Coordinates of C-alpha atoms and ligand atoms in Angstrom, one line a residue:
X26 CA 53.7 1.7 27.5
X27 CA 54.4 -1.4 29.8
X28 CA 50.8 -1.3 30.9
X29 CA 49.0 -0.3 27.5
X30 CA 50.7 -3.8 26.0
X31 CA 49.1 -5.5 28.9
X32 CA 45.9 -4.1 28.5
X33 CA 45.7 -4.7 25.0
X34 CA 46.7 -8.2 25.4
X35 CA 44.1 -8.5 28.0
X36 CA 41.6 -6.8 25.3
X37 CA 42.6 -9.2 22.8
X38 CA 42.1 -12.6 25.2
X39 CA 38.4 -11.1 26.0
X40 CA 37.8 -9.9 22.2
X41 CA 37.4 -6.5 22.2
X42 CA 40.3 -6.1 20.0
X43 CA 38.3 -5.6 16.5
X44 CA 37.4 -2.8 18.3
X45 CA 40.3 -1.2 18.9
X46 CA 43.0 0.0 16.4
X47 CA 46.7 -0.7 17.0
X48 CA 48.8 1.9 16.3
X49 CA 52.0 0.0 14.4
X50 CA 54.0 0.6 17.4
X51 CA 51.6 -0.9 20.2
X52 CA 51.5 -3.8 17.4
X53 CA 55.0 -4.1 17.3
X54 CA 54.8 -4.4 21.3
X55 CA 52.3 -6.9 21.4
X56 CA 54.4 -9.3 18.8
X57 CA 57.6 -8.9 20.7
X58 CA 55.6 -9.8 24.1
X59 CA 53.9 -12.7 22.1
X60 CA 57.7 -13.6 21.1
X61 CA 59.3 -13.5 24.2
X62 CA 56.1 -15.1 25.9
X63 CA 56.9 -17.8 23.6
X64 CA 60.0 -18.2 24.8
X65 CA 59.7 -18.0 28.3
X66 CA 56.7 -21.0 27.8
X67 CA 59.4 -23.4 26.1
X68 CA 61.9 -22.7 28.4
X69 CA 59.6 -24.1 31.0
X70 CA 58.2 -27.0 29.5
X71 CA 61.6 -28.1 28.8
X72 CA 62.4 -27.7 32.6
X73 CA 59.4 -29.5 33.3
X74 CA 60.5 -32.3 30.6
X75 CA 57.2 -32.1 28.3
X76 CA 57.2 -31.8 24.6
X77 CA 53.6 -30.4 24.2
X78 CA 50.8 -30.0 26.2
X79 CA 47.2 -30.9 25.2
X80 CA 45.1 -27.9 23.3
X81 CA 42.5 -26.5 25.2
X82 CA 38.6 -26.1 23.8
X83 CA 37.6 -23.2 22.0
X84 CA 35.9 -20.0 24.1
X85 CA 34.2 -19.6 20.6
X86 CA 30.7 -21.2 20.7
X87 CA 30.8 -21.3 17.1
X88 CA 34.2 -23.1 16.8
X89 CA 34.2 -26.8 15.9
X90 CA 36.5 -27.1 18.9
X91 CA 34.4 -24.6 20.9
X92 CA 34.3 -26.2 25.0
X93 CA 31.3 -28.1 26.1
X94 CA 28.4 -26.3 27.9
X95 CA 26.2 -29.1 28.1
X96 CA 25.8 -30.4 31.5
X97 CA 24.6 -33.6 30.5
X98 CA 28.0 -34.3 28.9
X99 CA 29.8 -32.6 31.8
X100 CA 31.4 -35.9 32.5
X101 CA 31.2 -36.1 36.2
X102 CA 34.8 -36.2 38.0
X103 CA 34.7 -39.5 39.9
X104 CA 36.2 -38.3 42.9
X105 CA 37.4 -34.5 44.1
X106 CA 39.8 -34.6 46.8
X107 CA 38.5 -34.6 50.2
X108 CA 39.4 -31.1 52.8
X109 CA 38.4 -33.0 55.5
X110 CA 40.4 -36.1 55.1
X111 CA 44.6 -36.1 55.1
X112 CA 46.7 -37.4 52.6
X113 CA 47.5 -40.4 55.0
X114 CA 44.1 -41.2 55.1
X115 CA 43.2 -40.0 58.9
X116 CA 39.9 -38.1 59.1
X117 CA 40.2 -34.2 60.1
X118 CA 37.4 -33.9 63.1
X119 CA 38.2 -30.9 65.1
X120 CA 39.0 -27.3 64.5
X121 CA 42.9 -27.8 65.5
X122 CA 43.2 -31.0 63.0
X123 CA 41.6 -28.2 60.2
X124 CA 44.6 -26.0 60.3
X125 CA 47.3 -29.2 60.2
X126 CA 45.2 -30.4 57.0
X127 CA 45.1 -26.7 56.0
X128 CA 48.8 -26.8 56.1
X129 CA 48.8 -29.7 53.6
X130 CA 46.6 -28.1 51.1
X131 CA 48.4 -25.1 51.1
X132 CA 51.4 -27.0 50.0
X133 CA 49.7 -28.3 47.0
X134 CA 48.4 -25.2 45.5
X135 CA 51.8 -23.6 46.6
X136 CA 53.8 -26.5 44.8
X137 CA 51.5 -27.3 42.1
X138 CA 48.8 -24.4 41.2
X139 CA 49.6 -20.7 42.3
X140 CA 53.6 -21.8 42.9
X141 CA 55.3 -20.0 46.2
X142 CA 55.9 -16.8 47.1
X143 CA 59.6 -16.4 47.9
X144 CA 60.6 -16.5 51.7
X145 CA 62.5 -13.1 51.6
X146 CA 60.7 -10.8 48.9
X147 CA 62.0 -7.0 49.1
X148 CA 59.9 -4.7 51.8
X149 CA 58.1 -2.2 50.0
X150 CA 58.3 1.7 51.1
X151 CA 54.5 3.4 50.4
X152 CA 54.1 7.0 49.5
X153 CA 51.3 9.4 49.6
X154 CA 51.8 11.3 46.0
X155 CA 48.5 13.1 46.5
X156 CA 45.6 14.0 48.1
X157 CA 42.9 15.5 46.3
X158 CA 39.6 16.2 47.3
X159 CA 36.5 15.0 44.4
X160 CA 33.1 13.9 44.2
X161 CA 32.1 10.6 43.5
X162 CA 28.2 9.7 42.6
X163 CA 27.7 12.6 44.5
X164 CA 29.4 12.1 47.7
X165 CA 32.5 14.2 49.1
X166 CA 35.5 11.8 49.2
X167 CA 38.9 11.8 49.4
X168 CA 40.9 10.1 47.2
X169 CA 44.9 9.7 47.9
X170 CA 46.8 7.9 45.3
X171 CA 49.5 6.2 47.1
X172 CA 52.7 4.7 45.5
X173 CA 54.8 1.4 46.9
X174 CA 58.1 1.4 46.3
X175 CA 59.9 -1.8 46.2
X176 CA 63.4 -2.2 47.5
X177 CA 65.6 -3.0 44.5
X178 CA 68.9 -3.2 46.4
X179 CA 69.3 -6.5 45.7
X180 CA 68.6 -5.9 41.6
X181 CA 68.9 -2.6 40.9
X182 CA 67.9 -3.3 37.3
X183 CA 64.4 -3.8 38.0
X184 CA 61.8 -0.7 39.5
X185 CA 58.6 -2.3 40.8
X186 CA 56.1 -0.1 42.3
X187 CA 52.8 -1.0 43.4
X188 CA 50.0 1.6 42.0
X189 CA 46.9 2.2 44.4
X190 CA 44.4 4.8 44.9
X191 CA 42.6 5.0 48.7
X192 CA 39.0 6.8 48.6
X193 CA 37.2 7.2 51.8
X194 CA 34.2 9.7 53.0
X195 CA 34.8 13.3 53.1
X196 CA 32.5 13.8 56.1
X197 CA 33.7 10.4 57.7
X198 CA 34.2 11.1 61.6
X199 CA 36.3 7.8 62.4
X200 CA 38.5 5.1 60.3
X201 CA 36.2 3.3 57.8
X202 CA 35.8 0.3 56.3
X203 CA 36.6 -0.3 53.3
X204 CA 36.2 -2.5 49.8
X205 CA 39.8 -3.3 47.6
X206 CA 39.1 -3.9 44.3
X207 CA 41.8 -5.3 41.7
X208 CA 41.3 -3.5 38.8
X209 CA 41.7 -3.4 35.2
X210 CA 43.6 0.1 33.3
X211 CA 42.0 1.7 30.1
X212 CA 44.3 3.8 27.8
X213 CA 43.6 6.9 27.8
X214 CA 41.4 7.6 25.3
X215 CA 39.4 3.9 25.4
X216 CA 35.8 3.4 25.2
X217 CA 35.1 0.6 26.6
X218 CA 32.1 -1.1 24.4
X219 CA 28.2 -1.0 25.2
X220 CA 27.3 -3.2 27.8
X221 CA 25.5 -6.2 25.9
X222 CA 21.8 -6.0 25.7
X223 CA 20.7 -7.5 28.8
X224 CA 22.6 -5.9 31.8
X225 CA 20.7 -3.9 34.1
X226 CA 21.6 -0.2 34.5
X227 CA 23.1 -0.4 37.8
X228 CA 24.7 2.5 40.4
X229 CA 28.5 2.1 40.0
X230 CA 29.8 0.5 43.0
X231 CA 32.2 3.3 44.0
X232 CA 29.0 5.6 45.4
X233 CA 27.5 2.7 46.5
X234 CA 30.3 2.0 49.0
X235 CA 30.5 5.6 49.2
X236 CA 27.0 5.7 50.0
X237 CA 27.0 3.5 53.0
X238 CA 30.1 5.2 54.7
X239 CA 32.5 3.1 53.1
X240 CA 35.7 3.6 51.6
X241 CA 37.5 1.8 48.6
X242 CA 40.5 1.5 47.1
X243 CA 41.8 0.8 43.7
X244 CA 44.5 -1.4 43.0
X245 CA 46.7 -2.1 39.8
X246 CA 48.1 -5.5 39.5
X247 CA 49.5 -5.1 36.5
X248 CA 52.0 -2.1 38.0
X249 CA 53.7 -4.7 39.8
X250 CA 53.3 -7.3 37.8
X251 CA 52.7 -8.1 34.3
X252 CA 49.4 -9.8 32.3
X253 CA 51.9 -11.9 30.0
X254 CA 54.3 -14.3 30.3
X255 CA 57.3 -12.2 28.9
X256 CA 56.8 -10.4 32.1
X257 CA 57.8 -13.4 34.4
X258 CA 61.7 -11.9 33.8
X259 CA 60.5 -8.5 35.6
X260 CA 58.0 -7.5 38.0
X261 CA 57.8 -8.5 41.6
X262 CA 58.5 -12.1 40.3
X263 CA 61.6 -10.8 38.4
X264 CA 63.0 -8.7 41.2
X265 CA 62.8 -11.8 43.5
X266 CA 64.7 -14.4 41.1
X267 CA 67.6 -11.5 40.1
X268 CA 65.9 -11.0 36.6
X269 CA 66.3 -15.0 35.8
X270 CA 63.3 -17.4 34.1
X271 CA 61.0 -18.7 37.4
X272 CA 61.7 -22.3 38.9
X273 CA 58.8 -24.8 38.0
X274 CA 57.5 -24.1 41.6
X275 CA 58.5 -20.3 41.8
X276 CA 54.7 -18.3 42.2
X277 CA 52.6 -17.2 39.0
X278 CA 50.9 -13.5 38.4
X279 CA 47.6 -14.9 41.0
X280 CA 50.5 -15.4 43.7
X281 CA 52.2 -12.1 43.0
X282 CA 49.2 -10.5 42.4
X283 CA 47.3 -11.5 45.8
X284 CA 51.0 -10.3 47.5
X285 CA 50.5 -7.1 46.4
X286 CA 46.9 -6.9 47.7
X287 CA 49.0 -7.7 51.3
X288 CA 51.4 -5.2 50.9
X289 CA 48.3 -2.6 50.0
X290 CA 46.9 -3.7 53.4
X291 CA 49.9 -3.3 55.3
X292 CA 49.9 0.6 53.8
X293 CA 45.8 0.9 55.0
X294 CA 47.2 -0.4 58.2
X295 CA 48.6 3.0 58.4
X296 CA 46.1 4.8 57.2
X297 CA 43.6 7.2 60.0
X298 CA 41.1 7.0 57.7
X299 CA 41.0 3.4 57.1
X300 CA 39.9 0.9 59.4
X301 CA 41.9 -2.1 58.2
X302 CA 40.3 -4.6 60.5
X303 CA 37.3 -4.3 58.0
X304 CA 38.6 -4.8 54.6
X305 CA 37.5 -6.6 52.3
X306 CA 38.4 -7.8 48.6
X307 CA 37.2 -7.8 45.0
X308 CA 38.2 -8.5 41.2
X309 CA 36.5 -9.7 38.7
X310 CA 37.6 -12.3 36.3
X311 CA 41.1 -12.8 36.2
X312 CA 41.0 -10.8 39.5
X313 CA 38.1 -12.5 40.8
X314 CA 41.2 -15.9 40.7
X315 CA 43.5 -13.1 42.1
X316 CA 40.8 -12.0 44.9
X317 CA 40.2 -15.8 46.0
X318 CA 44.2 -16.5 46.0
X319 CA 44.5 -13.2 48.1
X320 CA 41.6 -14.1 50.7
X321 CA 42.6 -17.7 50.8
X322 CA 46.5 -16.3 51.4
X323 CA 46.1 -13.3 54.1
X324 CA 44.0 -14.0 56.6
X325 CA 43.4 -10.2 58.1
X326 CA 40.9 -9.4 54.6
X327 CA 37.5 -10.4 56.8
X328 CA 35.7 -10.8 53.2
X329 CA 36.0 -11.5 49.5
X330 CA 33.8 -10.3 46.8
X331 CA 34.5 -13.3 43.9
X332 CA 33.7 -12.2 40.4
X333 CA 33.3 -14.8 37.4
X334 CA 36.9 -15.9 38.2
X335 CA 35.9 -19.2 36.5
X336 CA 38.5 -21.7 35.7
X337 CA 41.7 -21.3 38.1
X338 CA 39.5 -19.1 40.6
X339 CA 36.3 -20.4 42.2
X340 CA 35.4 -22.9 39.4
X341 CA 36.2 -26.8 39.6
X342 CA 39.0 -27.7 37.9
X343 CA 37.8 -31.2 36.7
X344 CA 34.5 -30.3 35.4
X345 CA 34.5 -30.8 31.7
X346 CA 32.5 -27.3 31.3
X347 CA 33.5 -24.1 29.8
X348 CA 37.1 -23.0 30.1
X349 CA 39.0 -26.0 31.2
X350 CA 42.8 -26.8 33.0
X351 CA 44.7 -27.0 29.2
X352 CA 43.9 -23.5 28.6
X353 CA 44.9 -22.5 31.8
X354 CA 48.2 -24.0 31.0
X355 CA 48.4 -22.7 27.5
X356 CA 50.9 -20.0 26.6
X357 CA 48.4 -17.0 27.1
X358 CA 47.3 -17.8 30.8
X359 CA 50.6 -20.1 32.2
X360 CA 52.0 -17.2 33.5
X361 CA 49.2 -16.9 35.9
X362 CA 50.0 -20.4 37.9
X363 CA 53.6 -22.2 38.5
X364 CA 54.9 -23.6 36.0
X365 CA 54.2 -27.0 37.5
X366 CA 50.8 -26.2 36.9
X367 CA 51.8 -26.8 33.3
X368 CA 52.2 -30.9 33.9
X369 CA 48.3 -31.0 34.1
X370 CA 48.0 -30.4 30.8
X371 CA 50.0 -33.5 29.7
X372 CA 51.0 -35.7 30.6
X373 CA 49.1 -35.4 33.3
X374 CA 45.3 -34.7 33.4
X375 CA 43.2 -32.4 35.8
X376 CA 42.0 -35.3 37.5
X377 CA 45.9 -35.8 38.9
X378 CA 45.2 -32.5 40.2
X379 CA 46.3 -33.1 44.2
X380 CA 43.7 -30.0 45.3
X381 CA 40.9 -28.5 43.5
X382 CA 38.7 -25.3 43.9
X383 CA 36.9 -26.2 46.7
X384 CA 40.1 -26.2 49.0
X385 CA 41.0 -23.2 47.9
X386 CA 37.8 -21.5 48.9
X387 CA 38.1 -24.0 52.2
X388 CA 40.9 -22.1 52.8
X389 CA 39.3 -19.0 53.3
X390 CA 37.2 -20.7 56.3
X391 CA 36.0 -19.1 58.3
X392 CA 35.3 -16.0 56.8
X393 CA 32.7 -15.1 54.4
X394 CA 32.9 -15.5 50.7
X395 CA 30.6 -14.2 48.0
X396 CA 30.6 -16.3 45.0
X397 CA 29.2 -14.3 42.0
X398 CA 28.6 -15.2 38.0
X399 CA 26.6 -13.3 35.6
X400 CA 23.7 -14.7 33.4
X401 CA 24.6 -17.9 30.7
X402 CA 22.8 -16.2 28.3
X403 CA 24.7 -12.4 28.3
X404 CA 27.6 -13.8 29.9
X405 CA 28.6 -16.8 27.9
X406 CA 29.5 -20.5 30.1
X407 CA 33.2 -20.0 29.9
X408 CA 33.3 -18.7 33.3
X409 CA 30.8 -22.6 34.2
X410 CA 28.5 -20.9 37.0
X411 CA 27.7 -24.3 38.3
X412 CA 31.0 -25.2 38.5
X413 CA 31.3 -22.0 40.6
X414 CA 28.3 -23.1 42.6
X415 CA 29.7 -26.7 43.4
X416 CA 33.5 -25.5 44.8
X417 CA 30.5 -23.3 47.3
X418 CA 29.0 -26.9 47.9
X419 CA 31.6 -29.1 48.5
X420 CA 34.4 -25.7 50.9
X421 CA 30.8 -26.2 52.8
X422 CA 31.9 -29.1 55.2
X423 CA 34.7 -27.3 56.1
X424 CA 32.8 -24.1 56.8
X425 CA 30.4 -26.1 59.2
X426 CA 33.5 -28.2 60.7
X427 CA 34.5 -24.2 62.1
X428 CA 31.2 -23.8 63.3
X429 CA 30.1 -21.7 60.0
X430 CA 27.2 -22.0 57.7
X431 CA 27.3 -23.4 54.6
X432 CA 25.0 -22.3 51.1
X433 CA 22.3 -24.2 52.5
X434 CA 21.5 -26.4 49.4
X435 CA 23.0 -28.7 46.7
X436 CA 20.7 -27.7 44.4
X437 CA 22.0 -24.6 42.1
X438 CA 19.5 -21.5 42.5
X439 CA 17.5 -19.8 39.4
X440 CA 19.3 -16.7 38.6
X441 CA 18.6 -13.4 41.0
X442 CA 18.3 -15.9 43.7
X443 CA 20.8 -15.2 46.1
X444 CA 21.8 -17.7 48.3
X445 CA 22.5 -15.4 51.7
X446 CA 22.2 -17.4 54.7
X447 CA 25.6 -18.5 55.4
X448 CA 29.2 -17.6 55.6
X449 CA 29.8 -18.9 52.1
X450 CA 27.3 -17.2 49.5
X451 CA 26.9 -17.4 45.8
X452 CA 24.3 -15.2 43.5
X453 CA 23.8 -15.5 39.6
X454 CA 22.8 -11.6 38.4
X455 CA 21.3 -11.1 35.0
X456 CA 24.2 -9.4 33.6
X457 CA 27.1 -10.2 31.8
X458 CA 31.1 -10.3 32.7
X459 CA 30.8 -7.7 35.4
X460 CA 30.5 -7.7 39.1
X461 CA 28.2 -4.9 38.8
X462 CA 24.6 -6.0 39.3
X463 CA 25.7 -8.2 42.1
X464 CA 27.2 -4.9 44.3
X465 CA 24.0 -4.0 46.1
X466 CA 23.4 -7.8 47.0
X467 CA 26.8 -8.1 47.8
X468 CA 27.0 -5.2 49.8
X469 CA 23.6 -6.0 52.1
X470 CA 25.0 -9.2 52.9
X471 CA 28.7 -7.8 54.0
X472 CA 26.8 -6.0 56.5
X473 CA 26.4 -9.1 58.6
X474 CA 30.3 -8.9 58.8
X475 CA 32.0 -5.8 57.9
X476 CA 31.0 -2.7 60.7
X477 CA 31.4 0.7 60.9
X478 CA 32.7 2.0 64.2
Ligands
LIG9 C1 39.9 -15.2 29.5 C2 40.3 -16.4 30.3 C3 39.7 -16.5 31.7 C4 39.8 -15.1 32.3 C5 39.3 -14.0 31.4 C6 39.5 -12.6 32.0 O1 38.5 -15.4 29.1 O2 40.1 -17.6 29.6 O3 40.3 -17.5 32.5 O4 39.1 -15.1 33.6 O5 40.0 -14.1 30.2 O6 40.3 -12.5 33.0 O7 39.0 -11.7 31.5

């Protein structure tokens, strides 16, 4: 029931809702999350002293309010903060000054964006429930679906379990590599609507890694952790602060989400049929933000896979373009940052903003990162692909500080044009809000990192 609220809520944010009936009592849910949501967003801006917070721009194209997607009125942030120079001014020149400066930035998006992760939060216990043998696209797999049990001792009145399913090769000989993706739950019973006109038929990308030897694994956020603010209380962020409202500095969904990714490695870590030295991450959208917190966070995932995370992900957070820091910080998507991250939204503005996008892709350094955005025209500028492009551009000096490559140019590619050559990649498909089209490319250029034994 917990999750069907969430993924009707998430439905609703992305529109799909006149498409779906509510039965009275999933609408009765959704108003009491609203209500509590509510609730739990006045409680914090009255911890963080602020009346109000500015509105943000309409996703509606059509709305008088709707956000800009012209790049000419763009206006063009005077100054993003620097990676490569500390906040007493010194210039970072070497590889050992990177990871003191790293340091710094980490405490800004900790602080002020994603908030922290606790210093003690509960071990989790992972169980194998099942092990069934299936077909995929075609190809013999195994497919366990493995439980993690968090420890509750300290607040029994909250269960948190982590839901995850591990598929690898039937006829694999040795551990495999293997592809996490965050992913979002239908109902049983939901049809998801037609692709929009536009989007190439593509292979799903389950036999694709399938295909190549590959294993993958599915995992829910949103069993651990809530879509909604009203969840803030419960969850992995409710077990940790004893069922109480968050601090303005305690970690967001992104945070909690991207910890549960960790504690999904740790289980592959002892898994035979996983090589966990070779996994990598991906989520699109909200868990494309959850898949770059997670890569720039854990340092053993040896690649990301970055889908339309826009705004909050892999997008620059002072570009007027599409989706913008005030709806971020409205009550529908606050529960994904710290509460902090609320200030930004009056009185301060995103240009206060200590970090920005770019630092948090710099954190990933050295490791490759695939920056991915579907087509303007079938996927809407909400997600701002060039602001996705430009947080490639400017995590670049950092990349080639570590020895790394770059994207290779400031100029932003025509669509279908990947740009490959480097440890930090980006590639517009012709699709719409999906990672889809992008797999194959992806996957080509993962070779390069990620090998089989
Ligand atoms: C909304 C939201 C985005 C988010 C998206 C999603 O559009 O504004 O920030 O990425 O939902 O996760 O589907």
């Amino acid at each position: 029931m917990k999750i069907v609220a969430s993924f009707l809520l998430t439905m609703c944010m992305l529109d799909v809702c006149a498409q779906w009936k509510l039965t009275p009592a999933q609408a009765a849910r959704r108003d009491s999350i609203n209500r509590i949501t509510e609730q739990d967003y006045r409680q914090m801006l009255g911890q963080l002293h602020i009346d109000s917070t500015r509105r943000g721009p309409s996703g509606n194209p059509q709305a008088p309010n709707a956000a800009n997607v012209d790049e000419a009125k763009a206006t063009p942030y005077t100054t993003l903060p620097d990676p490569l120079i500390f906040k007493n001014g010194k210039k970072v020149t070497t590889p050992a000054l990177w990871q003191k400066r790293r340091a710094e930035i980490v405490e800004d998006f900790d602080r002020e964006v994603y908030g922290r992760m606790p210093t003690h939060v509960p071990k989790v216990r992972w169980e194998v429930v099942s092990t069934v043998n299936e077909t995929v696209g075609g190809v013999a797999a195994i497919t366990k679906k493995v439980v993690g049990h968090v420890d509750n001792a300290s607040y029994p009145a909250l269960s948190v379990a982590i839901d995850l399913t591990v598929t690898t090769p039937a006829e694999s000989k040795g551990p495999v590599p293997l592809m996490m993706e965050f992913s979002f739950i239908f109902p049983p019973g939901f049809q998801p609507p037609p692709p929009p006109p536009g989007t190439p038929v593509v292979v799903d990308w389950k036999q694709q890694v399938l295909e190549k030897g590959w294993g993958y694994a599915v995992l829910i956020p949103t069993s651990y952790q809530a879509d909604n603010g009203a969840g803030l209380t419960q969850g992995i962020i409710g077990l940790t602060n004893q069922g109480q409202p968050r601090k303005p500095d305690d970690w967001g969904a992104l945070r909690a989400w991207a910890w549960g990714a960790s504690r999904a490695l740790d289980y592959l870590e002892t898994d035979k049929a996983v090589d966990a030295k070779q996994v990598g991450i991906e989520g699109l959208s909200r868990y494309g933000k959850a898949t770059i917190v997670t890569m720039a966070y854990d340092p053993r995932f040896v690649i990301a896979f970055v889908g339309s995370s826009g705004a909050g992900g892999t997008k620059i957070l002072r570009r007027v373009f599409g989706e913008q820091v005030e709806n971020l910080a409205g009550s529908g998507e606050y529960h994904w940052f710290a509460g902090n991250f609320i200030k930004y939204a009056g009185p301060l503005t995103p240009n206060d903003l200590p970090v920005d996008a770019h630092e948090l892709v710099a954190l990933c350094a050295p490791r490759p990162v695939f920056i991915s955005v579907g087509s303007p025209t079938v996927e809407g500028q909400w997600v701002d692909a060039r602001g996705m492009f430009l947080t490639g551009v400017h995590a670049g000096p950092v990349y080639t500080l570590l020895g790394k490559k770059d994207l290779g140019t400031l100029v932003f590619p025509p669509q279908e044009t990947g740009l490959l050559s480097g440890e930090l990649a980006f590639r517009q498909h012709a699709g719409g809000h999906t990672t889809a089209p992008n797999w194959a490319t992806f996957l080509r250029y993962a070779d390069r990192y990620v090998k089989k034994k």
